[in-house]
């Protein structure tokens, strides 16, 4: 076996000693000056509730039942879907439907759209509603959203502007009207409050 020249061995020794000496000095410096490390740490502020916070907890749920007590209406709500192939909505003779493309009943914003036939079993009695009368929407997660009737407007069947609404929470009940049910009658209710069952 061939040995290394003395100069290489000496250089390795000096390099090793220098590295060990440097690490030792660095370690000693951090022990003597511990505040240098802690000064660079970011400290989080203690968490505390914010009094009078403008943020509120948003409550929402899939609608399951609608009640208009002054009109004697108490009906289940089924999911409602639009079929673009035949340009029709899910519809039944004895139940209401929630348009799944609209906002869930909630205490924050948007339009909850519930529709049904203009017959005595569904929304026929709605034509006699008076301003201020209530609509209650029960959700599957046990909330009751209360709305107050404001106004009505008739629109053409192809008018989709109701789906463009943005603003405070409202409920729109839609049924047909006119001599041949050719008009879509929209009843608008403003949000009042919600309660947990």
PDB file of C-alpha atoms in Angstrom:
ATOM      1  CA  UNK A   1       0.000   0.000   0.000  1.00  0.00           C
ATOM      2  CA  UNK A   2       1.238   3.408  -0.869  1.00  0.00           C
ATOM      3  CA  UNK A   3       1.148   6.165   1.755  1.00  0.00           C
ATOM      4  CA  UNK A   4       0.080   9.733   1.108  1.00  0.00           C
ATOM      5  CA  UNK A   5       2.715  12.439   0.918  1.00  0.00           C
ATOM      6  CA  UNK A   6       3.301  14.264   4.192  1.00  0.00           C
ATOM      7  CA  UNK A   7       2.014  17.544   2.760  1.00  0.00           C
ATOM      8  CA  UNK A   8      -1.414  16.031   1.906  1.00  0.00           C
ATOM      9  CA  UNK A   9      -1.732  14.426   5.319  1.00  0.00           C
ATOM     10  CA  UNK A  10      -0.760  17.696   7.006  1.00  0.00           C
ATOM     11  CA  UNK A  11      -3.299  19.646   4.889  1.00  0.00           C
ATOM     12  CA  UNK A  12      -6.105  17.235   5.795  1.00  0.00           C
ATOM     13  CA  UNK A  13      -5.220  17.507   9.461  1.00  0.00           C
ATOM     14  CA  UNK A  14      -5.203  21.325   9.384  1.00  0.00           C
ATOM     15  CA  UNK A  15      -8.530  21.392   7.466  1.00  0.00           C
ATOM     16  CA  UNK A  16     -10.192  19.058   9.965  1.00  0.00           C
ATOM     17  CA  UNK A  17      -8.936  21.030  12.958  1.00  0.00           C
ATOM     18  CA  UNK A  18     -10.061  24.321  11.358  1.00  0.00           C
ATOM     19  CA  UNK A  19     -13.578  22.962  10.717  1.00  0.00           C
ATOM     20  CA  UNK A  20     -13.909  21.616  14.263  1.00  0.00           C
ATOM     21  CA  UNK A  21     -12.586  24.916  15.649  1.00  0.00           C
ATOM     22  CA  UNK A  22     -15.042  26.935  13.507  1.00  0.00           C
ATOM     23  CA  UNK A  23     -18.051  24.833  14.544  1.00  0.00           C
ATOM     24  CA  UNK A  24     -17.007  25.118  18.201  1.00  0.00           C
ATOM     25  CA  UNK A  25     -16.746  28.922  17.938  1.00  0.00           C
ATOM     26  CA  UNK A  26     -20.132  29.146  16.225  1.00  0.00           C
ATOM     27  CA  UNK A  27     -21.728  26.952  18.902  1.00  0.00           C
ATOM     28  CA  UNK A  28     -20.157  29.044  21.680  1.00  0.00           C
ATOM     29  CA  UNK A  29     -21.358  32.273  20.040  1.00  0.00           C
ATOM     30  CA  UNK A  30     -25.003  31.005  19.942  1.00  0.00           C
ATOM     31  CA  UNK A  31     -24.801  29.973  23.606  1.00  0.00           C
ATOM     32  CA  UNK A  32     -23.432  33.367  24.634  1.00  0.00           C
ATOM     33  CA  UNK A  33     -25.998  35.280  22.463  1.00  0.00           C
ATOM     34  CA  UNK A  34     -29.286  33.317  22.694  1.00  0.00           C
ATOM     35  CA  UNK A  35     -31.419  36.414  21.997  1.00  0.00           C
ATOM     36  CA  UNK A  36     -30.238  36.616  18.393  1.00  0.00           C
ATOM     37  CA  UNK A  37     -32.215  33.527  17.425  1.00  0.00           C
ATOM     38  CA  UNK A  38     -35.330  34.453  19.396  1.00  0.00           C
ATOM     39  CA  UNK A  39     -35.458  37.966  17.978  1.00  0.00           C
ATOM     40  CA  UNK A  40     -35.966  36.566  14.507  1.00  0.00           C
ATOM     41  CA  UNK A  41     -38.961  34.448  15.510  1.00  0.00           C
ATOM     42  CA  UNK A  42     -42.400  35.799  14.629  1.00  0.00           C
ATOM     43  CA  UNK A  43     -44.742  35.670  17.583  1.00  0.00           C
ATOM     44  CA  UNK A  44     -48.465  35.161  17.057  1.00  0.00           C
ATOM     45  CA  UNK A  45     -50.848  37.448  18.854  1.00  0.00           C
ATOM     46  CA  UNK A  46     -53.091  35.735  21.372  1.00  0.00           C
ATOM     47  CA  UNK A  47     -56.459  34.784  19.925  1.00  0.00           C
ATOM     48  CA  UNK A  48     -59.454  36.599  21.333  1.00  0.00           C
ATOM     49  CA  UNK A  49     -63.044  37.049  20.195  1.00  0.00           C
ATOM     50  CA  UNK A  50     -63.653  40.224  18.238  1.00  0.00           C
ATOM     51  CA  UNK A  51     -66.464  42.226  19.824  1.00  0.00           C
ATOM     52  CA  UNK A  52     -69.181  43.428  17.454  1.00  0.00           C
ATOM     53  CA  UNK A  53     -67.717  41.468  14.551  1.00  0.00           C
ATOM     54  CA  UNK A  54     -69.436  42.255  11.231  1.00  0.00           C
ATOM     55  CA  UNK A  55     -69.175  38.580  10.269  1.00  0.00           C
ATOM     56  CA  UNK A  56     -72.046  36.229  10.959  1.00  0.00           C
ATOM     57  CA  UNK A  57     -72.271  32.485  10.767  1.00  0.00           C
ATOM     58  CA  UNK A  58     -73.971  31.441   7.551  1.00  0.00           C
ATOM     59  CA  UNK A  59     -76.722  28.875   8.049  1.00  0.00           C
ATOM     60  CA  UNK A  60     -78.139  26.973   5.079  1.00  0.00           C
ATOM     61  CA  UNK A  61     -79.847  23.711   4.241  1.00  0.00           C
ATOM     62  CA  UNK A  62     -81.538  21.728   1.496  1.00  0.00           C
ATOM     63  CA  UNK A  63     -85.266  22.573   1.547  1.00  0.00           C
ATOM     64  CA  UNK A  64     -87.598  19.715   2.502  1.00  0.00           C
ATOM     65  CA  UNK A  65     -90.969  21.375   3.217  1.00  0.00           C
ATOM     66  CA  UNK A  66     -92.733  24.686   2.579  1.00  0.00           C
ATOM     67  CA  UNK A  67     -95.561  26.116   4.688  1.00  0.00           C
ATOM     68  CA  UNK A  68     -97.659  29.204   3.955  1.00  0.00           C
ATOM     69  CA  UNK A  69     -99.802  29.172   7.126  1.00  0.00           C
ATOM     70  CA  UNK A  70    -102.248  31.917   6.094  1.00  0.00           C
ATOM     71  CA  UNK A  71    -103.104  30.013   2.905  1.00  0.00           C
ATOM     72  CA  UNK A  72    -103.266  26.502   4.371  1.00  0.00           C
ATOM     73  CA  UNK A  73    -100.316  25.319   2.252  1.00  0.00           C
ATOM     74  CA  UNK A  74     -98.036  22.670   3.759  1.00  0.00           C
ATOM     75  CA  UNK A  75     -96.136  20.714   1.109  1.00  0.00           C
ATOM     76  CA  UNK A  76     -93.030  18.566   0.711  1.00  0.00           C
ATOM     77  CA  UNK A  77     -90.244  19.862  -1.523  1.00  0.00           C
ATOM     78  CA  UNK A  78     -88.460  17.612  -4.011  1.00  0.00           C
ATOM     79  CA  UNK A  79     -85.285  18.454  -5.931  1.00  0.00           C
ATOM     80  CA  UNK A  80     -86.041  20.098  -9.274  1.00  0.00           C
ATOM     81  CA  UNK A  81     -83.840  19.758 -12.346  1.00  0.00           C
ATOM     82  CA  UNK A  82     -83.848  21.368 -15.774  1.00  0.00           C
ATOM     83  CA  UNK A  83     -83.691  19.110 -18.854  1.00  0.00           C
ATOM     84  CA  UNK A  84     -82.119  21.106 -21.700  1.00  0.00           C
ATOM     85  CA  UNK A  85     -83.037  18.430 -24.281  1.00  0.00           C
ATOM     86  CA  UNK A  86     -86.781  19.053 -23.995  1.00  0.00           C
ATOM     87  CA  UNK A  87     -86.513  22.426 -22.185  1.00  0.00           C
ATOM     88  CA  UNK A  88     -88.565  21.271 -19.204  1.00  0.00           C
ATOM     89  CA  UNK A  89     -88.323  21.179 -15.412  1.00  0.00           C
ATOM     90  CA  UNK A  90     -89.029  18.302 -13.028  1.00  0.00           C
ATOM     91  CA  UNK A  91     -92.694  18.662 -12.055  1.00  0.00           C
ATOM     92  CA  UNK A  92     -95.363  16.699 -10.184  1.00  0.00           C
ATOM     93  CA  UNK A  93     -99.048  17.301  -9.562  1.00  0.00           C
ATOM     94  CA  UNK A  94     -98.985  17.202  -5.758  1.00  0.00           C
ATOM     95  CA  UNK A  95     -95.536  18.377  -4.655  1.00  0.00           C
ATOM     96  CA  UNK A  96     -93.316  21.421  -4.956  1.00  0.00           C
ATOM     97  CA  UNK A  97     -89.770  21.479  -6.292  1.00  0.00           C
ATOM     98  CA  UNK A  98     -86.616  23.343  -5.367  1.00  0.00           C
ATOM     99  CA  UNK A  99     -84.623  24.456  -8.431  1.00  0.00           C
ATOM    100  CA  UNK A 100     -81.262  22.879  -7.641  1.00  0.00           C
ATOM    101  CA  UNK A 101     -79.440  25.546  -9.679  1.00  0.00           C
ATOM    102  CA  UNK A 102     -80.446  28.235  -7.163  1.00  0.00           C
ATOM    103  CA  UNK A 103     -79.213  29.165  -3.702  1.00  0.00           C
ATOM    104  CA  UNK A 104     -80.096  27.001  -0.707  1.00  0.00           C
ATOM    105  CA  UNK A 105     -82.281  28.714   1.908  1.00  0.00           C
ATOM    106  CA  UNK A 106     -79.802  30.696   4.015  1.00  0.00           C
ATOM    107  CA  UNK A 107     -79.295  33.807   6.132  1.00  0.00           C
ATOM    108  CA  UNK A 108     -76.692  35.426   3.875  1.00  0.00           C
ATOM    109  CA  UNK A 109     -77.609  35.978   0.225  1.00  0.00           C
ATOM    110  CA  UNK A 110     -79.131  34.684  -3.000  1.00  0.00           C
ATOM    111  CA  UNK A 111     -82.471  33.536  -4.351  1.00  0.00           C
ATOM    112  CA  UNK A 112     -84.080  30.277  -3.238  1.00  0.00           C
ATOM    113  CA  UNK A 113     -86.446  29.260  -6.049  1.00  0.00           C
ATOM    114  CA  UNK A 114     -89.353  26.884  -5.320  1.00  0.00           C
ATOM    115  CA  UNK A 115     -91.927  26.093  -7.974  1.00  0.00           C
ATOM    116  CA  UNK A 116     -95.060  24.012  -8.444  1.00  0.00           C
ATOM    117  CA  UNK A 117     -98.320  23.621 -10.333  1.00  0.00           C
ATOM    118  CA  UNK A 118    -101.143  26.145 -10.230  1.00  0.00           C
ATOM    119  CA  UNK A 119    -103.727  23.741  -8.831  1.00  0.00           C
ATOM    120  CA  UNK A 120    -105.603  23.414  -5.553  1.00  0.00           C
ATOM    121  CA  UNK A 121    -103.125  20.788  -4.312  1.00  0.00           C
ATOM    122  CA  UNK A 122     -99.961  22.854  -4.786  1.00  0.00           C
ATOM    123  CA  UNK A 123     -99.656  26.619  -5.386  1.00  0.00           C
ATOM    124  CA  UNK A 124    -103.146  27.504  -6.657  1.00  0.00           C
ATOM    125  CA  UNK A 125    -104.052  29.295  -3.373  1.00  0.00           C
ATOM    126  CA  UNK A 126    -100.957  31.543  -3.607  1.00  0.00           C
ATOM    127  CA  UNK A 127    -102.815  33.992  -5.873  1.00  0.00           C
ATOM    128  CA  UNK A 128    -104.701  35.262  -2.782  1.00  0.00           C
ATOM    129  CA  UNK A 129    -101.572  36.002  -0.696  1.00  0.00           C
ATOM    130  CA  UNK A 130    -101.337  39.420   0.996  1.00  0.00           C
ATOM    131  CA  UNK A 131     -98.198  41.525   1.656  1.00  0.00           C
ATOM    132  CA  UNK A 132     -96.498  40.577   4.915  1.00  0.00           C
ATOM    133  CA  UNK A 133     -97.864  37.015   5.028  1.00  0.00           C
ATOM    134  CA  UNK A 134     -95.252  34.402   5.873  1.00  0.00           C
ATOM    135  CA  UNK A 135     -93.633  31.495   4.097  1.00  0.00           C
ATOM    136  CA  UNK A 136     -91.683  28.969   6.167  1.00  0.00           C
ATOM    137  CA  UNK A 137     -89.070  26.750   4.529  1.00  0.00           C
ATOM    138  CA  UNK A 138     -87.986  23.713   6.554  1.00  0.00           C
ATOM    139  CA  UNK A 139     -84.605  22.211   5.689  1.00  0.00           C
ATOM    140  CA  UNK A 140     -83.278  18.678   5.915  1.00  0.00           C
ATOM    141  CA  UNK A 141     -80.756  19.768   8.562  1.00  0.00           C
ATOM    142  CA  UNK A 142     -83.571  21.009  10.862  1.00  0.00           C
ATOM    143  CA  UNK A 143     -83.687  24.742  10.241  1.00  0.00           C
ATOM    144  CA  UNK A 144     -86.763  26.865   9.561  1.00  0.00           C
ATOM    145  CA  UNK A 145     -86.226  29.908   7.363  1.00  0.00           C
ATOM    146  CA  UNK A 146     -88.988  32.514   7.621  1.00  0.00           C
ATOM    147  CA  UNK A 147     -89.812  34.858   4.741  1.00  0.00           C
ATOM    148  CA  UNK A 148     -92.348  37.660   4.338  1.00  0.00           C
ATOM    149  CA  UNK A 149     -94.308  38.194   1.095  1.00  0.00           C
ATOM    150  CA  UNK A 150     -93.441  41.389  -0.796  1.00  0.00           C
ATOM    151  CA  UNK A 151     -94.688  41.354  -4.397  1.00  0.00           C
ATOM    152  CA  UNK A 152     -95.514  39.368  -7.528  1.00  0.00           C
ATOM    153  CA  UNK A 153     -94.770  39.719 -11.220  1.00  0.00           C
ATOM    154  CA  UNK A 154     -95.743  37.686 -14.275  1.00  0.00           C
ATOM    155  CA  UNK A 155     -93.045  36.797 -16.823  1.00  0.00           C
ATOM    156  CA  UNK A 156     -92.750  34.871 -20.079  1.00  0.00           C
ATOM    157  CA  UNK A 157     -91.797  31.179 -19.762  1.00  0.00           C
ATOM    158  CA  UNK A 158     -88.375  31.815 -21.317  1.00  0.00           C
ATOM    159  CA  UNK A 159     -87.484  34.678 -18.926  1.00  0.00           C
ATOM    160  CA  UNK A 160     -84.558  33.415 -16.827  1.00  0.00           C
ATOM    161  CA  UNK A 161     -83.664  36.707 -15.118  1.00  0.00           C
ATOM    162  CA  UNK A 162     -84.794  35.276 -11.771  1.00  0.00           C
ATOM    163  CA  UNK A 163     -81.669  33.081 -11.838  1.00  0.00           C
ATOM    164  CA  UNK A 164     -79.394  36.136 -12.129  1.00  0.00           C
ATOM    165  CA  UNK A 165     -80.388  37.602  -8.751  1.00  0.00           C
ATOM    166  CA  UNK A 166     -77.650  38.579  -6.317  1.00  0.00           C
ATOM    167  CA  UNK A 167     -78.307  40.364  -3.059  1.00  0.00           C
ATOM    168  CA  UNK A 168     -79.855  39.728   0.354  1.00  0.00           C
ATOM    169  CA  UNK A 169     -81.568  36.342   0.753  1.00  0.00           C
ATOM    170  CA  UNK A 170     -85.003  36.023  -0.838  1.00  0.00           C
ATOM    171  CA  UNK A 171     -87.461  33.264  -1.632  1.00  0.00           C
ATOM    172  CA  UNK A 172     -89.198  33.113  -5.004  1.00  0.00           C
ATOM    173  CA  UNK A 173     -92.273  30.931  -5.403  1.00  0.00           C
ATOM    174  CA  UNK A 174     -93.195  30.327  -9.026  1.00  0.00           C
ATOM    175  CA  UNK A 175     -96.417  28.921 -10.427  1.00  0.00           C
ATOM    176  CA  UNK A 176     -98.379  29.445 -13.613  1.00  0.00           C
ATOM    177  CA  UNK A 177    -101.115  31.984 -14.277  1.00  0.00           C
ATOM    178  CA  UNK A 178    -103.135  33.284 -17.205  1.00  0.00           C
ATOM    179  CA  UNK A 179    -106.073  31.784 -19.101  1.00  0.00           C
ATOM    180  CA  UNK A 180    -103.990  28.836 -20.332  1.00  0.00           C
ATOM    181  CA  UNK A 181    -101.265  28.921 -17.659  1.00  0.00           C
ATOM    182  CA  UNK A 182     -99.035  30.625 -20.222  1.00  0.00           C
ATOM    183  CA  UNK A 183     -97.528  33.115 -17.713  1.00  0.00           C
ATOM    184  CA  UNK A 184     -94.962  32.284 -15.035  1.00  0.00           C
ATOM    185  CA  UNK A 185     -96.065  34.105 -11.877  1.00  0.00           C
ATOM    186  CA  UNK A 186     -93.161  34.930  -9.527  1.00  0.00           C
ATOM    187  CA  UNK A 187     -93.963  35.649  -5.863  1.00  0.00           C
ATOM    188  CA  UNK A 188     -91.074  37.309  -4.016  1.00  0.00           C
ATOM    189  CA  UNK A 189     -90.536  36.964  -0.263  1.00  0.00           C
ATOM    190  CA  UNK A 190     -87.833  38.717   1.757  1.00  0.00           C
ATOM    191  CA  UNK A 191     -85.846  36.841   4.381  1.00  0.00           C
ATOM    192  CA  UNK A 192     -86.843  37.466   8.024  1.00  0.00           C
ATOM    193  CA  UNK A 193     -84.971  34.997  10.235  1.00  0.00           C
ATOM    194  CA  UNK A 194     -84.127  31.365  10.888  1.00  0.00           C
ATOM    195  CA  UNK A 195     -84.581  29.020  13.833  1.00  0.00           C
ATOM    196  CA  UNK A 196     -83.193  25.608  14.721  1.00  0.00           C
ATOM    197  CA  UNK A 197     -85.799  22.890  15.301  1.00  0.00           C
TER     198      UNK A 197
END
